[in-house]
mmCIF file of C-alpha atoms and ligand atoms in Angstrom:
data_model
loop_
_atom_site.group_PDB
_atom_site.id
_atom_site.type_symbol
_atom_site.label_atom_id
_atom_site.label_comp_id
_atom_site.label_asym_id
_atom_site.label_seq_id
_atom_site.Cartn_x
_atom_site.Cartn_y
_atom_site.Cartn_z
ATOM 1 C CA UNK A 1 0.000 0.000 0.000
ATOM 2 C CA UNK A 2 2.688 2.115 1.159
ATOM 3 C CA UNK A 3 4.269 2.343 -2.635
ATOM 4 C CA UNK A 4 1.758 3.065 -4.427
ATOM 5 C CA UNK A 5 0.633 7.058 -5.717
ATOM 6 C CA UNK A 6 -2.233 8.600 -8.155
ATOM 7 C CA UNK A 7 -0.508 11.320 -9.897
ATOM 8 C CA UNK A 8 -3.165 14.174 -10.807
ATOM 9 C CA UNK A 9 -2.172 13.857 -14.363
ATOM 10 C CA UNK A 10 -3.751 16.595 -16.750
ATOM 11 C CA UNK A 11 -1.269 16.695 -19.708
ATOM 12 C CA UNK A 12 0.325 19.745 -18.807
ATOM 13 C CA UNK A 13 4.527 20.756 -18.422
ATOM 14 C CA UNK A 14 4.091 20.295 -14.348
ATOM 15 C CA UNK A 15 1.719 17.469 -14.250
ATOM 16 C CA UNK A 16 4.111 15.730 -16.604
ATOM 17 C CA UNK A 17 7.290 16.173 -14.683
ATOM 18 C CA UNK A 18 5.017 15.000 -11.554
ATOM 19 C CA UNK A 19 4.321 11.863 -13.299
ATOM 20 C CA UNK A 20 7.815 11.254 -13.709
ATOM 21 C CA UNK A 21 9.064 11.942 -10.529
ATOM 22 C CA UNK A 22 6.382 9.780 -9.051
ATOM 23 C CA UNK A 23 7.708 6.760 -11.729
ATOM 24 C CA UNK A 24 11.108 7.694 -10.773
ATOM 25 C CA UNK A 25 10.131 6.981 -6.612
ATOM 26 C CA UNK A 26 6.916 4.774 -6.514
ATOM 27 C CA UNK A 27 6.805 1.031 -7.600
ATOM 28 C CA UNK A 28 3.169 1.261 -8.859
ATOM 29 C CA UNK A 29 1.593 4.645 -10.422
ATOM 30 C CA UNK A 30 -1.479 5.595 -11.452
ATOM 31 C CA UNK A 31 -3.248 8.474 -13.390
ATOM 32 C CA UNK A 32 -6.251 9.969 -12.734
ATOM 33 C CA UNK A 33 -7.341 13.434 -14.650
ATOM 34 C CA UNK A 34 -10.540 15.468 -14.615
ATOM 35 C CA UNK A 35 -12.859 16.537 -17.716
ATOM 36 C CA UNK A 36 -14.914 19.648 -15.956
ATOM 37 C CA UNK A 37 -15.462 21.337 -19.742
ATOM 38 C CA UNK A 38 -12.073 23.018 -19.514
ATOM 39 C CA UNK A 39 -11.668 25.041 -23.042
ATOM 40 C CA UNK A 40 -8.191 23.266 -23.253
ATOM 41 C CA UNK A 41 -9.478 20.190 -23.346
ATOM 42 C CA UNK A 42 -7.201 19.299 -26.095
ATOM 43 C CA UNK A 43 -4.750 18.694 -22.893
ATOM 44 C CA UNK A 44 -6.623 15.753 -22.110
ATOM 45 C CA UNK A 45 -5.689 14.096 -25.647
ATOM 46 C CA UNK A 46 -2.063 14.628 -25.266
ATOM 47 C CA UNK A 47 -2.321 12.657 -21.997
ATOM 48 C CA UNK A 48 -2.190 9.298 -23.566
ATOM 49 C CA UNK A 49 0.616 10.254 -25.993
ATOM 50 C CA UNK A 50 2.677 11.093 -23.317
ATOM 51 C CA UNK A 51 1.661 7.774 -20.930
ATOM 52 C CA UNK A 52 2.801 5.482 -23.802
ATOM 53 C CA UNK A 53 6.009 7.780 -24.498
ATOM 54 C CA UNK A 54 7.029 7.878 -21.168
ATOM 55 C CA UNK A 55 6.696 3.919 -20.928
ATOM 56 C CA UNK A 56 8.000 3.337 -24.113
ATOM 57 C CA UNK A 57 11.261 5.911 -23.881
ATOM 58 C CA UNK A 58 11.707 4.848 -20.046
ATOM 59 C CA UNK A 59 10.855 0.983 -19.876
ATOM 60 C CA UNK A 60 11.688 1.248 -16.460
ATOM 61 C CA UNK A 61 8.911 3.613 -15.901
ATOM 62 C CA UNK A 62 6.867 1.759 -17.708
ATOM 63 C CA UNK A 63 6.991 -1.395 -15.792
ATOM 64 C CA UNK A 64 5.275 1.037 -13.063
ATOM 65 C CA UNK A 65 2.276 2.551 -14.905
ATOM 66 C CA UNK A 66 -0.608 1.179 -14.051
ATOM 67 C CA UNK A 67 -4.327 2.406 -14.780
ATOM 68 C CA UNK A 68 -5.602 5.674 -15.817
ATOM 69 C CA UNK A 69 -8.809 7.630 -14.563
ATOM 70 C CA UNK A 70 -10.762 9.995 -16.532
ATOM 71 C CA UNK A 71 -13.191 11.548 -14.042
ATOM 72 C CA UNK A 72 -16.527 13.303 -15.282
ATOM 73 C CA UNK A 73 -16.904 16.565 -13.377
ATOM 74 C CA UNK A 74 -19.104 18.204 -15.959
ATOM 75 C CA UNK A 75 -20.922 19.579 -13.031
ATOM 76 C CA UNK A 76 -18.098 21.650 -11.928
ATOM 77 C CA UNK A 77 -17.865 23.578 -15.032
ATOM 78 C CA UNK A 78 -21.602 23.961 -15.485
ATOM 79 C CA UNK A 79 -21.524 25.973 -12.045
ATOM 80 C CA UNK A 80 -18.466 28.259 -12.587
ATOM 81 C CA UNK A 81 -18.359 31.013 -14.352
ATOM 82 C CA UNK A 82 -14.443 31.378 -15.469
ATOM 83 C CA UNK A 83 -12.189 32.026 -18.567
ATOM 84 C CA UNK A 84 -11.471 28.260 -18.335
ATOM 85 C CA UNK A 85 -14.596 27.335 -19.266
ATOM 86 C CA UNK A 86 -16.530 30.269 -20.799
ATOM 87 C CA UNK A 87 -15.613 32.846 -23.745
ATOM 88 C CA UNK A 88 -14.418 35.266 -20.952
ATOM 89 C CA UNK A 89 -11.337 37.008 -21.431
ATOM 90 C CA UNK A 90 -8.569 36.104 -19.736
ATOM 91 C CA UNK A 91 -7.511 39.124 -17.224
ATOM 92 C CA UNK A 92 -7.646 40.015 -13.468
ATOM 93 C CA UNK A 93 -11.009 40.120 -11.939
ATOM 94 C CA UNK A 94 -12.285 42.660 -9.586
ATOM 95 C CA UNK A 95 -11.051 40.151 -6.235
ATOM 96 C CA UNK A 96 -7.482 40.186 -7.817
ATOM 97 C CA UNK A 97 -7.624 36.747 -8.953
ATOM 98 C CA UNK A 98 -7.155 35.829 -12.446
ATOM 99 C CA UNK A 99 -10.584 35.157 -14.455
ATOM 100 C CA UNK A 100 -9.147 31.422 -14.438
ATOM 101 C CA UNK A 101 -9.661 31.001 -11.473
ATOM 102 C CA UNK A 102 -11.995 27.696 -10.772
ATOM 103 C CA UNK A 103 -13.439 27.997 -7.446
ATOM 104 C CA UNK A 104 -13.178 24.705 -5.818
ATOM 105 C CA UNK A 105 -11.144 22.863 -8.617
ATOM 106 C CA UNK A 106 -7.719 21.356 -7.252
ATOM 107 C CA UNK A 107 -10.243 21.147 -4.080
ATOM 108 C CA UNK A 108 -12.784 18.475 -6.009
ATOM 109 C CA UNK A 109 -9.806 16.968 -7.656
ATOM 110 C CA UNK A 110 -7.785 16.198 -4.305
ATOM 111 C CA UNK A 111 -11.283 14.745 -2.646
ATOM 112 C CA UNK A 112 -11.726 12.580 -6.143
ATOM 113 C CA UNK A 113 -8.353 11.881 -6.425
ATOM 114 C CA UNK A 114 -8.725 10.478 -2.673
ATOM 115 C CA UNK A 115 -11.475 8.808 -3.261
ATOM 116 C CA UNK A 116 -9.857 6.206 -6.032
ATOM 117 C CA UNK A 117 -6.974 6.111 -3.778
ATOM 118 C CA UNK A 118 -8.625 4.550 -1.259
ATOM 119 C CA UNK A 119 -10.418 2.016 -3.252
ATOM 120 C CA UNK A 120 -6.982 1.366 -5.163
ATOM 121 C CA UNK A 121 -5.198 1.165 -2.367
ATOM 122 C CA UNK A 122 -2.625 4.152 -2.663
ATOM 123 C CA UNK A 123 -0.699 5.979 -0.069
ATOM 124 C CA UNK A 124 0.477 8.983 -2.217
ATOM 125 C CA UNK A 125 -1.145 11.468 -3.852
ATOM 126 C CA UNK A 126 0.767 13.345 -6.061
ATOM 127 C CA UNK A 127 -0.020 16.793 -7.877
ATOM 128 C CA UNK A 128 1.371 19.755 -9.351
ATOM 129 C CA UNK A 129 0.626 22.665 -7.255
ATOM 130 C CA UNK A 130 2.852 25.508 -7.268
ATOM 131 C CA UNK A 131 3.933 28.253 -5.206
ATOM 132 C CA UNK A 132 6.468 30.231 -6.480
ATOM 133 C CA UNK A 133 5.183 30.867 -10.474
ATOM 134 C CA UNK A 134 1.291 30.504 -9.254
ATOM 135 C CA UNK A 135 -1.006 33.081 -11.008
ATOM 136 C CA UNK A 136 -2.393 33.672 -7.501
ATOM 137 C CA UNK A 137 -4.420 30.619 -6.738
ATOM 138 C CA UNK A 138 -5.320 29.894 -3.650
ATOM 139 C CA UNK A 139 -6.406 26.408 -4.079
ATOM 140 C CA UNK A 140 -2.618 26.082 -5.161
ATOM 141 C CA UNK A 141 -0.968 26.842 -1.690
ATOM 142 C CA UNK A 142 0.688 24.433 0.382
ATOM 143 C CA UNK A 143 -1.057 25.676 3.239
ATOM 144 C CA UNK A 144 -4.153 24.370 1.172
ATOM 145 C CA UNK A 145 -3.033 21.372 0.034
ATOM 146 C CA UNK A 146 -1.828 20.545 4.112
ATOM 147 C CA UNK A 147 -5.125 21.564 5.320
ATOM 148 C CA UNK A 148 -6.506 19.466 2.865
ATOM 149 C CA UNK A 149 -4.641 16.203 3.443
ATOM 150 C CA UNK A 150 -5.628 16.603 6.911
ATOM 151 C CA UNK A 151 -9.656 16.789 5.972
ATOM 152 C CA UNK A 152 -8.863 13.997 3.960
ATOM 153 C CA UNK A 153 -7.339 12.023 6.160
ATOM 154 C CA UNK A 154 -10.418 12.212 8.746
ATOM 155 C CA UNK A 155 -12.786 12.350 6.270
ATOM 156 C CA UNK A 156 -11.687 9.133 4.886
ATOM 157 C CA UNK A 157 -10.007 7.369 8.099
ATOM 158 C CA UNK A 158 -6.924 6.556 5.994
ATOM 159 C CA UNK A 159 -3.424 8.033 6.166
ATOM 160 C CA UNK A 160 -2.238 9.832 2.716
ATOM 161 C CA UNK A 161 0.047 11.987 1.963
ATOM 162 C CA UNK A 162 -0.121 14.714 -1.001
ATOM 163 C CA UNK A 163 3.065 15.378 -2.656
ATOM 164 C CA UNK A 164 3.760 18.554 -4.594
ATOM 165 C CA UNK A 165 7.618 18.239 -6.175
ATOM 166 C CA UNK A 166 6.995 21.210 -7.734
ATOM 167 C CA UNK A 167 5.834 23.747 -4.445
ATOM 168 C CA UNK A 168 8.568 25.847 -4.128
ATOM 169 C CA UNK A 169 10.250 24.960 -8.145
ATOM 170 C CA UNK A 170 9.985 27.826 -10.703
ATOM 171 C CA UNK A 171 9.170 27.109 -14.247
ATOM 172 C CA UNK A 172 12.549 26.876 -15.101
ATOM 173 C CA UNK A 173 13.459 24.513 -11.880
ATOM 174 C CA UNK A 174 10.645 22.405 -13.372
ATOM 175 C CA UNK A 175 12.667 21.398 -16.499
ATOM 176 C CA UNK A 176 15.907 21.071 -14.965
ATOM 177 C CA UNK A 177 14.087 19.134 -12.174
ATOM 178 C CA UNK A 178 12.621 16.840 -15.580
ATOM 179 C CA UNK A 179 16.353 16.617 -16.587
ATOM 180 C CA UNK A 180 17.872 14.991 -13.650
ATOM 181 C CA UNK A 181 15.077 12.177 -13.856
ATOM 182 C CA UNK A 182 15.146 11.807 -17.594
ATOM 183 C CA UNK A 183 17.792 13.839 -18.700
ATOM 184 C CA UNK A 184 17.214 15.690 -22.789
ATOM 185 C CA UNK A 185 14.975 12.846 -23.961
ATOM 186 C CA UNK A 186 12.584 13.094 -20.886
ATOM 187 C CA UNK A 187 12.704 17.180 -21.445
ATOM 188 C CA UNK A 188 11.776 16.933 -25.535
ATOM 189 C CA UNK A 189 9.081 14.843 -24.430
ATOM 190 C CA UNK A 190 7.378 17.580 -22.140
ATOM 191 C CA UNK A 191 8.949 20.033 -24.393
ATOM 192 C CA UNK A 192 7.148 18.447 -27.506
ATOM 193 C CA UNK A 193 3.982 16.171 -26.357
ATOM 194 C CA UNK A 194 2.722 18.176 -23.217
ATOM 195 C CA UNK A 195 0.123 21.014 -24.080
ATOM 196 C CA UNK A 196 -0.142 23.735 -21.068
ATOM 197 C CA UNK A 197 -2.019 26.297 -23.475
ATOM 198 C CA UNK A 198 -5.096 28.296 -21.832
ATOM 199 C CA UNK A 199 -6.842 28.559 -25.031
ATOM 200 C CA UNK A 200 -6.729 24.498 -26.277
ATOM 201 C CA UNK A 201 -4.221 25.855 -29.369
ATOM 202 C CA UNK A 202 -2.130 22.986 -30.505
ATOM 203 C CA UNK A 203 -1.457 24.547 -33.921
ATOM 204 C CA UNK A 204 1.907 26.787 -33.207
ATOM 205 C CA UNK A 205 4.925 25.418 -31.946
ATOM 206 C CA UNK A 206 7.428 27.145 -30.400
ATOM 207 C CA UNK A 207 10.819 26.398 -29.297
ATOM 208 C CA UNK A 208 9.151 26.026 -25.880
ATOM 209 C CA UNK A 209 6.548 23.796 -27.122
ATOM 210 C CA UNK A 210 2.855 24.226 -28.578
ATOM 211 C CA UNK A 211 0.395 26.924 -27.973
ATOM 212 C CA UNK A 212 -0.886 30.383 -28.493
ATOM 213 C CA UNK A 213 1.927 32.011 -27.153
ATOM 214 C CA UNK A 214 0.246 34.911 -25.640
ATOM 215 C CA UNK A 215 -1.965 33.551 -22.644
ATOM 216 C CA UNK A 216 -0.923 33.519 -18.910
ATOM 217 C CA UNK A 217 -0.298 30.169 -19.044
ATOM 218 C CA UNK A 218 1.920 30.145 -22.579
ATOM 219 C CA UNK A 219 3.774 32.919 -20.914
ATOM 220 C CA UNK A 220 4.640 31.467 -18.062
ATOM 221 C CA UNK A 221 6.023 28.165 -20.253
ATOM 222 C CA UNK A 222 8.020 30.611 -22.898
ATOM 223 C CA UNK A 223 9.449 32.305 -20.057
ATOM 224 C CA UNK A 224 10.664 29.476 -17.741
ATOM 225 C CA UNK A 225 11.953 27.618 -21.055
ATOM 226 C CA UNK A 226 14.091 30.350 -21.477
ATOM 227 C CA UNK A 227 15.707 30.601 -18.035
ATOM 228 C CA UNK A 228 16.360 27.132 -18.446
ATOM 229 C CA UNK A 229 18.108 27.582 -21.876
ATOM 230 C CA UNK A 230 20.052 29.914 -20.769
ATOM 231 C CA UNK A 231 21.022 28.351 -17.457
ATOM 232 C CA UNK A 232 22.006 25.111 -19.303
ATOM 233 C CA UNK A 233 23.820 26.798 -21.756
ATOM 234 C CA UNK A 234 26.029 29.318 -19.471
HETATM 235 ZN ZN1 ZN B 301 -1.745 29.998 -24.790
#
């Protein structure tokens, strides 16, 4: 029980490296991701390209990859009212959050998440919350995602543990941190089959990977591909 982890797998750059660093630690791995009507749904189809590269690149990895979850939660973006879901434009809304912002989503996914943990019988729950590069969300705070292992935890009268590798990482930490587990070919996989795009475009690619280039979220990825590049190449 103790070696096994659900990796809250989306298709994204972090989610990715998550994967891998749970393959790199765990004997048996899961995946579990959420369809809530996200407008970059496209992300969920570059999911199983990068499941069957990662076990066919890293047969070591692969050895460890067991099921994959695709969880309904149509509900949850039937009830929000967000740029992630609706033609709203992508800017800062009058509460300082970002017009991204999905009340209640890592929330639902962490309770979901639990909830085939415990009838799979995993320990670990891993996901890709972040800190340091976070567009201000506060479902993505460690304090949250403590708090919320604890509800968990007595909600569920089981002992997990959410893991976050990435919590304190900035984009650019994330690829070097995807280097030391799978070195260049494990970074042109991310680089190439991952989609982190805001707006589901696929179309473009850029030396940092596919996508429009111009949302918060391609931003972020151009930017912390550069740091890296220059990093590695000082
Ligand atoms: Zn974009």
């Amino acid at each position: 029980m103790s070696d096994k982890a659900i990796v809250l797998f989306s298709g994204g750059q972090d989610s990715a490296t998550c994967l891998a660093w749970a393959l790199d630690r765990y004997a048996a791995v899961e995946t579990v991701a959420f369809d809530y009507g996200q407008r970059h749904r496209i992300e969920l189809s570059c999911r199983e390209v990068v499941r069957a590269e990662l076990s066919r690149r890293f047969p070591r990895w692969g050895e460890r990859l067991g099921e994959d979850h695709l969880v309904d939660l149509g509900v949850l973006g039937r009830i929000s009212d967000t740029a992630l879901t609706r033609e709203v434009e992508i800017t800062l809304g009058e509460n300082g959050l970002p017009t991204t912002f999905v009340p209640g989503r890592n929330l639902a996914f962490l309770t979901f998440a639990a909830a085939i943990a415990y009838r799979r019988g995993a320990k670990h729950l891993v996901a890709g919350m972040c800190e340091t590069d976070f567009s201000g969300y506060p479902d993505c705070r460690d304090d949250t995602m403590k708090a919320m292992q604890v509800a968990l935890n007595l909600g569920m009268e089981r002992r997990f543990v959410i893991e976050t590798p990435l919590m304190w990482l900035d984009k650019a930490a994330t690829w070097t941190l995807a280097e030391r587990l799978g070195g260049a070919q494990l970074v042109e996989l991310i680089r190439v089959e991952t989609h982190s795009c805001y707006l589901g475009e696929r179309g473009t690619r850029h030396d940092w990977g596919h996508g429009c280039g111009a949302c918060p979220a391609c931003e972020l990825r151009a930017k912390g591909w550069r740091r890296y590049r220059e990093a590695s190449t000082a």
